[in-house]
Coordinates of C-alpha atoms in Angstrom, one line a residue:
Chain O
M1 CA 21.8 13.9 -36.2
N2 CA 20.9 10.5 -34.9
A3 CA 24.2 9.0 -36.0
L4 CA 26.0 11.8 -34.3
K5 CA 24.2 11.0 -31.1
V6 CA 25.2 7.4 -31.2
K7 CA 28.7 8.3 -31.9
K8 CA 28.8 10.8 -29.1
M9 CA 27.7 8.2 -26.6
P10 CA 31.0 7.0 -25.2
N11 CA 30.5 3.9 -23.1
L12 CA 27.9 1.4 -24.1
P13 CA 28.2 -1.7 -22.1
D14 CA 30.8 -3.7 -24.0
A15 CA 32.1 -7.0 -22.7
S16 CA 35.4 -6.8 -24.6
R17 CA 36.4 -3.6 -22.9
P18 CA 37.3 -4.0 -19.2
V19 CA 35.6 -1.6 -16.9
T20 CA 38.8 -0.2 -15.7
R21 CA 39.7 1.3 -19.0
M22 CA 36.5 3.3 -19.0
I23 CA 37.4 4.8 -15.6
E24 CA 40.8 5.8 -16.6
T25 CA 39.6 7.6 -19.7
R26 CA 37.1 9.6 -17.7
Q27 CA 38.0 13.1 -16.5
P28 CA 38.8 13.1 -12.9
A29 CA 36.0 14.9 -11.2
Q30 CA 36.4 17.8 -8.8
I31 CA 34.9 16.5 -5.6
S32 CA 34.8 18.7 -2.6
K33 CA 35.6 17.0 0.6
T34 CA 32.9 18.4 2.8
P35 CA 30.0 15.9 3.2
R36 CA 26.7 17.2 2.0
M37 CA 24.7 14.4 3.6
Q38 CA 25.7 12.1 6.3
V39 CA 23.9 8.9 7.2
I40 CA 24.4 7.5 10.6
D41 CA 23.2 4.0 11.6
L42 CA 20.1 4.0 9.3
H43 CA 17.6 1.2 9.7
A44 CA 14.5 0.8 7.6
W45 CA 11.6 -1.6 7.7
F46 CA 8.7 -2.6 5.5
G47 CA 6.2 -4.0 8.1
K48 CA 8.3 -6.4 10.1
T49 CA 11.0 -6.9 7.5
E50 CA 14.2 -5.0 8.1
V51 CA 15.5 -4.0 4.7
L52 CA 18.3 -1.6 5.9
K53 CA 20.4 -2.9 8.8
G54 CA 22.4 0.0 10.0
I55 CA 23.9 2.0 7.2
S56 CA 26.4 4.7 7.8
M57 CA 28.0 6.7 5.0
S58 CA 28.6 10.2 4.0
I59 CA 27.8 11.8 0.6
A60 CA 30.2 14.4 -0.6
S61 CA 29.0 17.8 -1.8
R62 CA 28.9 18.0 -5.6
G63 CA 29.8 15.0 -7.7
S64 CA 27.9 11.7 -8.0
T65 CA 27.6 8.7 -5.7
A66 CA 26.5 5.5 -7.3
I67 CA 24.9 2.8 -5.4
I68 CA 25.0 -0.8 -6.7
G69 CA 24.0 -4.1 -5.4
P70 CA 21.9 -7.1 -6.2
S71 CA 18.1 -6.8 -6.3
G72 CA 16.5 -6.5 -2.9
C73 CA 19.7 -5.3 -1.2
G74 CA 17.9 -2.1 -0.1
K75 CA 19.6 0.4 -2.4
S76 CA 16.3 1.9 -3.5
T77 CA 15.1 2.0 0.1
F78 CA 18.3 3.7 1.1
I79 CA 17.9 6.7 -1.2
R80 CA 14.2 6.9 -0.5
C81 CA 15.2 7.4 3.2
L82 CA 17.4 10.3 2.2
N83 CA 14.3 12.5 1.3
R84 CA 11.9 10.6 3.5
M85 CA 10.0 9.1 0.6
H86 CA 10.3 5.7 2.3
E87 CA 7.8 6.5 4.9
V88 CA 5.2 7.5 2.3
V89 CA 4.5 3.8 1.7
R90 CA 2.1 2.3 4.2
G91 CA 3.8 0.2 6.9
A92 CA 7.2 1.5 6.1
R93 CA 9.4 3.2 8.7
A94 CA 13.0 4.3 9.2
D95 CA 15.2 4.9 12.2
G96 CA 18.6 6.5 12.4
K97 CA 20.1 9.8 11.5
V98 CA 20.3 11.4 8.0
L99 CA 22.1 14.7 8.2
L100 CA 21.7 17.2 5.4
D101 CA 24.2 20.0 5.9
G102 CA 24.5 18.9 9.5
L103 CA 20.7 18.9 10.2
D104 CA 19.0 15.6 11.0
V105 CA 16.1 15.3 8.5
Y106 CA 14.4 12.8 10.9
S107 CA 14.3 15.2 13.8
P108 CA 10.8 16.0 14.9
G109 CA 10.9 19.6 13.7
V110 CA 11.6 18.8 10.1
N111 CA 8.7 18.9 7.7
P112 CA 9.3 16.2 5.1
V113 CA 7.4 18.2 2.5
R114 CA 10.0 21.0 2.8
L115 CA 12.8 18.5 2.8
R116 CA 11.7 16.9 -0.5
E117 CA 11.9 20.4 -2.0
M118 CA 15.6 20.4 -1.3
V119 CA 16.3 16.8 -2.0
G120 CA 14.7 16.1 -5.4
M121 CA 14.0 12.6 -6.8
V122 CA 13.8 11.0 -10.2
F123 CA 12.2 7.6 -10.5
Q124 CA 12.7 4.4 -12.3
K125 CA 9.7 4.8 -14.6
P126 CA 9.3 8.2 -16.2
N127 CA 6.2 9.7 -14.7
P128 CA 5.4 13.1 -16.1
F129 CA 1.8 14.1 -15.2
P130 CA -0.5 13.1 -18.1
M131 CA -3.0 16.0 -17.7
M132 CA -0.3 18.6 -17.9
S133 CA 1.7 20.1 -20.8
I134 CA 5.4 19.9 -21.0
R135 CA 5.7 23.4 -19.6
Q136 CA 3.2 22.7 -16.8
N137 CA 5.1 19.6 -16.0
V138 CA 8.3 21.6 -15.5
L139 CA 6.5 24.0 -13.3
A140 CA 4.5 21.3 -11.5
G141 CA 6.7 21.4 -8.4
L142 CA 6.2 25.2 -8.0
K143 CA 2.5 24.8 -8.5
L144 CA 2.2 21.9 -6.0
Q145 CA 4.0 24.2 -3.4
R146 CA 2.0 27.3 -4.3
I147 CA 5.2 29.2 -5.3
K148 CA 4.6 32.0 -7.7
R149 CA 7.4 33.3 -9.8
S150 CA 7.4 36.0 -12.4
D151 CA 10.3 34.5 -14.4
E152 CA 8.5 31.2 -15.2
D153 CA 9.5 31.4 -18.9
E154 CA 13.2 31.8 -18.2
L155 CA 13.0 29.1 -15.5
V156 CA 11.4 26.6 -17.9
E157 CA 14.0 27.3 -20.6
R158 CA 16.9 27.1 -18.1
V159 CA 16.0 23.8 -16.6
L160 CA 15.0 22.3 -19.9
R161 CA 18.4 23.3 -21.2
Q162 CA 20.0 21.8 -18.1
A163 CA 18.1 18.6 -18.8
A164 CA 19.3 18.7 -22.4
L165 CA 15.7 18.7 -23.6
W166 CA 15.2 22.3 -24.7
D167 CA 16.1 22.0 -28.3
E168 CA 13.7 19.0 -28.7
V169 CA 10.7 20.6 -27.0
K170 CA 11.0 24.4 -27.3
D171 CA 8.3 24.5 -30.1
I172 CA 5.9 22.1 -28.4
L173 CA 5.9 23.3 -24.8
S174 CA 2.1 23.2 -24.7
R175 CA 1.9 19.6 -25.8
G176 CA 1.1 16.9 -23.3
G177 CA 4.0 15.7 -21.3
T178 CA 3.2 12.1 -22.1
T179 CA 3.4 12.6 -25.8
L180 CA 7.2 12.5 -25.6
S181 CA 9.3 9.4 -26.0
G182 CA 10.4 7.5 -22.9
G183 CA 13.9 9.0 -22.8
Q184 CA 12.5 12.5 -23.3
Q185 CA 9.9 11.9 -20.6
Q186 CA 12.7 10.9 -18.2
R187 CA 14.6 14.1 -19.0
L188 CA 11.4 16.1 -18.5
C189 CA 11.2 14.5 -15.0
I190 CA 14.8 15.5 -14.3
A191 CA 13.9 19.1 -15.5
R192 CA 10.8 19.0 -13.2
A193 CA 13.1 18.1 -10.3
L194 CA 15.7 20.7 -11.2
A195 CA 13.0 23.4 -11.4
L196 CA 12.9 23.4 -7.6
E197 CA 16.6 24.1 -7.4
P198 CA 17.3 21.1 -5.2
E199 CA 20.5 20.7 -3.2
V200 CA 20.7 17.0 -3.8
L201 CA 19.2 15.0 -6.7
L202 CA 18.3 11.3 -6.0
M203 CA 17.9 9.0 -9.0
D204 CA 16.4 5.6 -8.5
E205 CA 17.5 3.5 -11.5
P206 CA 16.6 6.4 -13.9
C207 CA 17.6 4.4 -17.0
S208 CA 16.2 1.0 -16.4
A209 CA 13.1 1.7 -18.5
L210 CA 15.0 3.2 -21.3
D211 CA 16.8 2.0 -24.4
P212 CA 20.6 2.3 -24.8
I213 CA 20.5 5.5 -26.7
A214 CA 18.2 7.3 -24.2
T215 CA 20.3 5.8 -21.5
G216 CA 23.4 7.4 -23.1
R217 CA 21.7 10.8 -23.1
I218 CA 20.7 10.5 -19.5
E219 CA 24.2 9.5 -18.5
E220 CA 25.7 12.4 -20.4
L221 CA 23.3 14.6 -18.5
I222 CA 24.3 13.2 -15.2
L223 CA 28.0 13.8 -16.0
E224 CA 27.1 17.4 -16.7
L225 CA 24.8 17.9 -13.7
K226 CA 27.2 16.5 -11.2
S227 CA 29.4 19.5 -11.4
A228 CA 26.6 21.6 -10.0
Y229 CA 24.5 19.2 -8.0
T230 CA 25.0 16.4 -5.5
I231 CA 23.7 13.4 -7.2
V232 CA 23.0 10.0 -5.7
I233 CA 22.2 7.4 -8.3
V234 CA 21.0 3.8 -7.8
T235 CA 21.7 1.5 -10.6
H236 CA 21.8 -2.2 -11.2
N237 CA 24.0 -1.6 -14.2
M238 CA 27.6 -1.8 -13.1
Q239 CA 29.0 -0.2 -16.3
Q240 CA 26.7 2.7 -15.6
A241 CA 28.0 3.1 -12.1
A242 CA 31.5 3.0 -13.5
R243 CA 30.7 5.6 -16.0
V244 CA 28.8 8.2 -14.0
G245 CA 29.8 7.6 -10.4
D246 CA 32.7 9.4 -8.7
R247 CA 32.2 7.2 -5.7
T248 CA 30.5 3.9 -5.5
A249 CA 28.8 2.1 -2.7
F250 CA 28.1 -1.6 -2.8
F251 CA 25.1 -2.8 -0.8
C252 CA 24.2 -6.4 0.0
L253 CA 21.3 -7.7 2.1
G254 CA 20.6 -4.4 3.7
Q255 CA 24.2 -3.6 4.6
L256 CA 26.8 -1.4 3.2
I257 CA 29.6 -3.7 2.2
E258 CA 32.1 -1.3 0.6
Y259 CA 32.2 2.4 -0.2
N260 CA 35.1 3.9 -2.0
D261 CA 36.2 5.7 -5.2
T262 CA 34.6 4.2 -8.2
A263 CA 38.0 3.2 -9.6
T264 CA 38.9 1.4 -6.4
I265 CA 35.6 -0.5 -6.2
F266 CA 35.9 -1.7 -9.7
T267 CA 39.6 -2.5 -9.8
K268 CA 40.9 -3.4 -6.4
P269 CA 38.0 -3.8 -4.0
L270 CA 38.9 -4.6 -0.5
N271 CA 36.0 -6.9 0.1
R272 CA 35.6 -10.3 -1.3
Q273 CA 31.9 -9.9 -1.8
T274 CA 32.4 -6.7 -3.7
E275 CA 34.9 -8.3 -5.9
D276 CA 32.6 -11.3 -6.7
Y277 CA 29.8 -8.9 -7.5
V278 CA 31.7 -6.4 -9.8
T279 CA 33.3 -9.3 -11.6
G280 CA 29.9 -10.8 -12.2
R281 CA 30.5 -14.0 -10.2
F282 CA 27.4 -13.4 -8.1
G283 CA 24.4 -11.1 -8.1
Chain L
M1 CA 23.1 -36.2 -11.2
T2 CA 22.0 -36.3 -14.7
V3 CA 18.4 -36.1 -15.9
Q4 CA 17.4 -38.6 -18.6
L5 CA 15.6 -36.7 -21.4
T6 CA 13.2 -38.8 -23.4
E7 CA 13.7 -38.5 -27.1
R8 CA 10.8 -37.8 -29.3
P9 CA 10.7 -37.4 -33.0
A10 CA 10.8 -33.7 -33.9
G11 CA 7.4 -32.2 -34.5
A12 CA 5.4 -35.2 -33.2
R13 CA 4.1 -33.3 -30.3
T14 CA 3.2 -30.2 -32.2
R15 CA 1.3 -32.2 -34.8
A16 CA -0.6 -34.1 -32.2
S17 CA -1.6 -31.1 -30.1
L18 CA -2.6 -28.9 -32.9
A19 CA -4.8 -31.5 -34.5
D20 CA -6.3 -32.2 -31.2
S21 CA -7.3 -28.6 -30.4
R22 CA -8.8 -28.1 -33.8
A23 CA -11.1 -31.1 -33.5
A24 CA -12.3 -30.8 -29.9
G25 CA -12.1 -27.0 -29.3
A26 CA -14.2 -25.9 -32.3
A27 CA -17.6 -27.2 -31.2
G28 CA -17.4 -25.9 -27.7
E29 CA -16.1 -22.6 -28.8
N30 CA -18.9 -22.1 -31.3
A31 CA -21.6 -23.0 -28.7
I32 CA -20.2 -20.4 -26.2
H33 CA -20.0 -17.9 -29.0
A34 CA -23.7 -18.5 -29.8
I35 CA -24.8 -18.3 -26.2
C36 CA -23.0 -15.1 -25.5
L37 CA -24.5 -13.5 -28.7
L38 CA -28.0 -14.6 -27.6
A39 CA -27.4 -13.0 -24.2
L40 CA -26.5 -9.8 -26.0
I41 CA -29.3 -9.8 -28.5
L42 CA -32.2 -10.7 -26.2
P43 CA -32.1 -7.7 -23.9
L44 CA -31.4 -5.4 -26.8
L45 CA -34.4 -6.7 -28.7
L46 CA -36.7 -6.3 -25.7
L47 CA -35.4 -2.8 -25.3
C48 CA -36.0 -2.0 -28.9
V49 CA -39.6 -3.4 -28.8
L50 CA -40.3 -1.2 -25.7
V51 CA -38.9 2.0 -27.2
L52 CA -40.6 1.3 -30.6
Q53 CA -43.9 0.6 -28.9
A54 CA -43.7 3.8 -26.9
F55 CA -42.7 5.8 -30.0
L56 CA -45.5 4.4 -32.2
D57 CA -48.0 5.1 -29.4
G58 CA -46.9 8.5 -28.5
R59 CA -45.5 10.1 -31.7
D60 CA -48.8 11.8 -32.5
R61 CA -48.8 13.7 -29.3
L62 CA -45.1 14.5 -29.4
T63 CA -45.4 18.2 -30.4
W64 CA -43.9 21.4 -29.1
D65 CA -47.3 22.2 -27.5
F66 CA -47.0 19.0 -25.6
I67 CA -43.6 19.8 -24.2
T68 CA -44.4 23.4 -23.3
G69 CA -48.0 22.9 -22.3
L70 CA -49.6 22.7 -18.8
P71 CA -51.5 19.6 -17.7
S72 CA -55.2 19.5 -18.5
R73 CA -58.2 17.4 -17.9
K74 CA -58.5 17.0 -21.7
A75 CA -55.8 14.6 -22.9
E76 CA -55.3 16.4 -26.2
A77 CA -54.6 19.7 -24.5
A78 CA -52.3 18.3 -21.7
G79 CA -48.6 19.2 -21.7
I80 CA -45.6 18.2 -19.6
L81 CA -43.9 21.5 -18.9
P82 CA -44.3 21.5 -15.1
A83 CA -43.1 17.9 -15.0
L84 CA -40.2 18.6 -17.3
L85 CA -39.1 21.6 -15.3
G86 CA -39.8 19.8 -12.1
S87 CA -37.5 17.0 -13.2
A88 CA -34.8 19.5 -14.4
Y89 CA -34.8 21.5 -11.1
L90 CA -34.8 18.2 -9.2
M91 CA -31.8 17.0 -11.0
L92 CA -29.9 20.3 -10.6
L93 CA -30.6 20.4 -6.9
T94 CA -29.8 16.7 -6.5
A95 CA -26.5 17.1 -8.3
A96 CA -25.7 20.2 -6.2
I97 CA -26.2 18.2 -3.0
A98 CA -24.8 14.8 -4.0
I99 CA -21.7 15.9 -6.0
P100 CA -19.7 17.8 -3.3
I101 CA -20.7 15.4 -0.5
G102 CA -20.1 12.3 -2.6
I103 CA -16.7 13.4 -3.9
G104 CA -15.7 14.7 -0.4
A105 CA -16.6 11.4 1.2
A106 CA -14.7 9.5 -1.5
I107 CA -11.6 11.6 -1.0
Y108 CA -11.8 11.1 2.7
L109 CA -12.2 7.3 2.4
E110 CA -9.6 6.9 -0.3
E111 CA -7.0 9.4 0.7
Y112 CA -7.2 10.0 4.4
T113 CA -8.4 6.9 6.2
Q114 CA -6.0 4.2 7.3
P115 CA -7.2 0.7 6.7
S116 CA -9.1 -0.4 9.8
R117 CA -12.1 -2.3 11.0
F118 CA -14.1 0.9 11.0
A119 CA -13.1 1.8 7.5
S120 CA -14.0 -1.6 6.1
F121 CA -17.3 -1.5 8.1
I122 CA -18.1 1.8 6.3
E123 CA -17.0 0.4 3.0
V124 CA -19.3 -2.6 3.3
N125 CA -22.2 -0.4 4.3
I126 CA -21.8 2.0 1.4
S127 CA -22.0 -1.0 -1.0
N128 CA -25.1 -2.2 0.8
L129 CA -26.7 1.2 0.7
A130 CA -26.3 1.2 -3.1
G131 CA -28.5 -1.8 -3.2
V132 CA -31.3 -0.5 -0.9
P133 CA -34.6 -0.3 -2.7
S134 CA -35.5 3.3 -3.6
I135 CA -38.8 3.2 -1.8
I136 CA -36.9 2.9 1.5
Y137 CA -35.1 6.1 0.7
G138 CA -38.5 7.6 -0.1
L139 CA -39.8 6.6 3.3
L140 CA -36.7 7.9 5.0
G141 CA -37.0 11.2 3.1
L142 CA -40.6 11.5 4.0
E143 CA -39.8 11.1 7.7
V144 CA -36.6 13.0 7.9
F145 CA -36.8 15.8 5.4
V146 CA -40.5 16.3 4.9
R147 CA -41.6 15.9 8.5
I148 CA -38.8 16.3 11.0
M149 CA -36.8 18.9 9.1
G150 CA -40.1 20.5 8.0
M151 CA -39.2 21.0 4.4
G152 CA -42.7 19.9 3.4
R153 CA -43.5 18.2 0.1
S154 CA -41.1 20.5 -1.7
L155 CA -38.5 20.3 -4.4
L156 CA -35.8 20.6 -1.8
A157 CA -37.1 17.5 0.1
G158 CA -37.2 15.6 -3.1
A159 CA -33.7 16.6 -4.1
C160 CA -32.4 15.7 -0.7
T161 CA -34.0 12.3 -0.8
L162 CA -32.7 11.6 -4.3
A163 CA -29.2 12.8 -3.4
L164 CA -29.2 10.5 -0.4
M165 CA -30.1 7.7 -2.8
L166 CA -27.4 8.6 -5.2
L167 CA -24.6 9.1 -2.7
P168 CA -23.5 5.5 -2.4
M169 CA -23.2 5.3 -6.2
V170 CA -21.4 8.6 -6.5
I171 CA -19.0 7.6 -3.6
M172 CA -18.2 4.2 -5.1
A173 CA -17.6 5.6 -8.6
S174 CA -15.4 8.4 -7.3
R175 CA -13.4 6.1 -5.1
E176 CA -12.8 3.7 -8.0
A177 CA -11.7 6.6 -10.1
L178 CA -9.4 8.0 -7.4
R179 CA -7.9 4.6 -6.8
S180 CA -7.1 4.1 -10.4
V181 CA -4.6 6.9 -10.4
S182 CA -1.2 5.2 -10.5
W183 CA 1.0 5.2 -7.4
S184 CA 3.9 6.6 -9.4
Y185 CA 2.1 10.0 -9.8
R186 CA 1.6 10.2 -6.1
E187 CA 5.3 9.5 -5.6
A188 CA 6.1 12.1 -8.1
C189 CA 4.0 14.7 -6.2
Y190 CA 5.6 13.8 -2.9
A191 CA 9.1 14.0 -4.4
L192 CA 8.2 17.5 -5.7
G193 CA 7.5 18.6 -2.2
S194 CA 3.7 18.6 -2.4
D195 CA 1.5 18.3 0.6
H196 CA -1.3 15.8 0.5
W197 CA -4.1 18.2 -0.3
R198 CA -2.3 20.0 -3.1
M199 CA -1.6 16.6 -4.6
I200 CA -5.2 15.7 -4.5
C201 CA -6.3 19.1 -6.1
K202 CA -3.7 19.4 -8.8
V203 CA -3.0 15.8 -9.8
I204 CA -5.2 13.2 -8.4
L205 CA -8.6 14.9 -9.0
P206 CA -7.9 16.1 -12.5
M207 CA -6.7 12.6 -13.4
S208 CA -9.7 10.9 -12.0
L209 CA -12.3 13.4 -13.2
P210 CA -13.4 11.4 -16.2
G211 CA -14.3 8.4 -13.9
I212 CA -16.0 10.6 -11.3
L213 CA -18.0 12.5 -14.0
T214 CA -19.1 9.3 -15.6
G215 CA -20.3 7.9 -12.3
I216 CA -22.1 11.1 -11.4
I217 CA -23.9 11.4 -14.7
L218 CA -24.9 7.8 -14.8
S219 CA -26.4 8.0 -11.4
L220 CA -28.2 11.2 -12.2
A221 CA -29.6 9.4 -15.3
R222 CA -30.9 6.8 -12.9
A223 CA -32.3 9.4 -10.5
I224 CA -34.3 11.2 -13.2
G225 CA -36.2 8.0 -13.8
E226 CA -36.9 7.3 -10.2
T227 CA -40.5 7.3 -9.3
A228 CA -40.9 5.6 -5.9
P229 CA -39.0 8.0 -3.6
I230 CA -40.6 11.1 -5.0
I231 CA -44.1 9.6 -4.9
T232 CA -43.5 8.7 -1.3
I233 CA -42.4 12.1 -0.2
G234 CA -45.5 13.4 -1.9
A235 CA -44.8 15.0 -5.2
L236 CA -48.1 16.1 -6.7
A237 CA -49.7 14.3 -9.6
Y238 CA -51.5 17.3 -11.0
V239 CA -49.6 20.5 -11.1
S240 CA -50.8 23.4 -13.2
F241 CA -48.1 25.8 -12.2
L242 CA -44.4 26.0 -12.6
P243 CA -42.1 25.5 -9.5
D244 CA -40.8 28.9 -8.5
S245 CA -38.5 28.1 -5.6
V246 CA -36.9 25.2 -3.8
N247 CA -39.8 25.2 -1.4
S248 CA -42.5 24.9 -4.0
S249 CA -44.4 21.7 -4.5
F250 CA -43.6 20.0 -7.8
T251 CA -44.2 17.1 -10.0
A252 CA -41.7 15.1 -12.1
L253 CA -41.7 13.3 -15.4
P254 CA -42.0 9.7 -14.1
I255 CA -44.9 10.7 -11.9
Q256 CA -46.7 12.5 -14.7
V257 CA -46.3 9.3 -16.9
F258 CA -47.4 7.1 -14.0
N259 CA -50.4 9.3 -13.5
W260 CA -51.4 9.2 -17.1
I261 CA -51.0 5.5 -17.4
S262 CA -53.3 4.9 -14.5
N263 CA -55.9 7.1 -16.0
P264 CA -58.8 5.0 -17.4
K265 CA -59.2 7.2 -20.5
A266 CA -57.2 5.7 -23.4
A267 CA -56.3 9.1 -24.8
F268 CA -54.1 9.7 -21.7
H269 CA -52.2 6.5 -22.5
V270 CA -51.0 8.2 -25.7
N271 CA -49.7 11.1 -23.5
A272 CA -48.0 8.6 -21.3
A273 CA -46.2 7.1 -24.3
A274 CA -45.1 10.6 -25.4
G275 CA -43.9 11.4 -21.9
I276 CA -41.9 8.2 -21.9
I277 CA -40.2 9.2 -25.1
V278 CA -39.2 12.5 -23.6
L279 CA -37.9 10.8 -20.5
L280 CA -35.9 8.3 -22.4
T281 CA -34.5 11.0 -24.6
I282 CA -33.2 12.9 -21.6
M283 CA -31.6 9.8 -20.2
L284 CA -30.0 9.0 -23.5
L285 CA -28.6 12.5 -23.7
L286 CA -27.2 12.3 -20.2
N287 CA -25.6 8.9 -20.9
G288 CA -24.2 10.3 -24.2
L289 CA -22.8 13.3 -22.3
A290 CA -21.1 10.9 -19.9
I291 CA -19.5 9.0 -22.8
F292 CA -18.5 12.3 -24.5
L293 CA -16.8 13.7 -21.4
R294 CA -15.0 10.5 -20.8
A295 CA -13.7 10.5 -24.3
I296 CA -12.5 14.1 -24.1
Y297 CA -10.6 13.5 -20.9
Q298 CA -9.2 10.3 -22.1
R299 CA -7.9 12.0 -25.2
K300 CA -6.4 14.7 -23.1
A301 CA -4.8 12.3 -20.8
G302 CA -3.4 10.1 -23.5
Q303 CA -2.1 12.9 -25.7

């Protein structure tokens, strides 16, 4: 079983294999051309420090958008602005427009709580709630929003299957969520986000706390989910961006340097900085 | 620019420093070890002597009749039931008042205030209040609850006074527990579309409950032994009836013990010792309960 998993995992970072090869072997994804989210001149601050200096980009419906860049370039801040998680931190604020299906999420009438229901998020460190069972963790979003559903059992099974976790936990649903391994916990967190049936799923370095095998599982999962969801994934692992991203954006020092098809970014980037970064000469 | 690296024979430094630390470190290390051990043993020994003394003095009077009996002028016939029940009711009432207010205040301070001068002013004052001598709370209770609010020398007035005394401790313990919940769980809640209050109810409070409970129980254990404030507000020393409502006058265990100790007849001193054993037992049980609850929740959290 384990050996099979390792074998199934296609693209472990491998220096001998150029990144381009990986992209060519990947199935071309069906990307619809209508933008799901559109960011217009987004600025963000922590206190007096400006961490995003005017970002404009659009995120296509369905498919995955990878965001890469050196540490501190504002890539995490950027996706946290997409569901208004940035402003949760004391002293943080954002300015600009973020349109979800044409509606500005920063306009005064928008309740950030409702927004986050539609734009789900998975974090760097797996964080299932310790006092809740696996099942309760999956349903946590509904509970936190006082949503009652009669088909909870089916929902739990469906999203756990979507998160590729069902077979591993179907007999231990009442066990604590934190008894699982790191990779399973992260998939549980993905299931927890999926249970709210979000329009967009944001992932903030979802694999950086995981080992290569768990990382492979999560990447497979992202490849599956992107056919149904709009996924934005921040990663500091360029191979990962190459493997899971349909489109890739390169951020540096709070600015969007280049944004294009993943293949273009990694093979013939237009910008010198991007080229230096993806070839490992800086970053 | 090249840096000149000084060459050293391999292992020379290792040998020198290892030998050094073994020679010089050992004596000082042992001395500190001994001092710390002494610091541990001394108070424990004193405590043991005290408990043993009380036990040896009081064990003859420690019978069921003593626990269920009413006070009497004859030492042999005297019991502690009114005091025991008085203490129990007092604790229940105190807890009922102090817990909701204390946790509420902690939630407000920890979750809803922005850091400001006012907030830090309140914070400093709560810490100061925890250190105010209990007699001062007694005097405050006497003036405010007994006289101004007209509660009289009742159980309710006593409970209010004790609750007031416990509040700073309950608030501080609860805040500490609330603060210890990792930021990543709050983030997770927000990302799941939770509003602030739901997050507190469903995630933050359950996760900080062990800490809050421990704080509450430990402060209740302190309150049950408090004598000064309830003497000040006028608990009676000799009560031959059981309290029947929150407005009835009462006595409590520490007062009963104090009363017996100050009695010139030696026979009453035996009663006092027996009373002390009962009081200590209750405190130990409460502390044990605190540890037990914490262990249960920690196991549940770490599953």
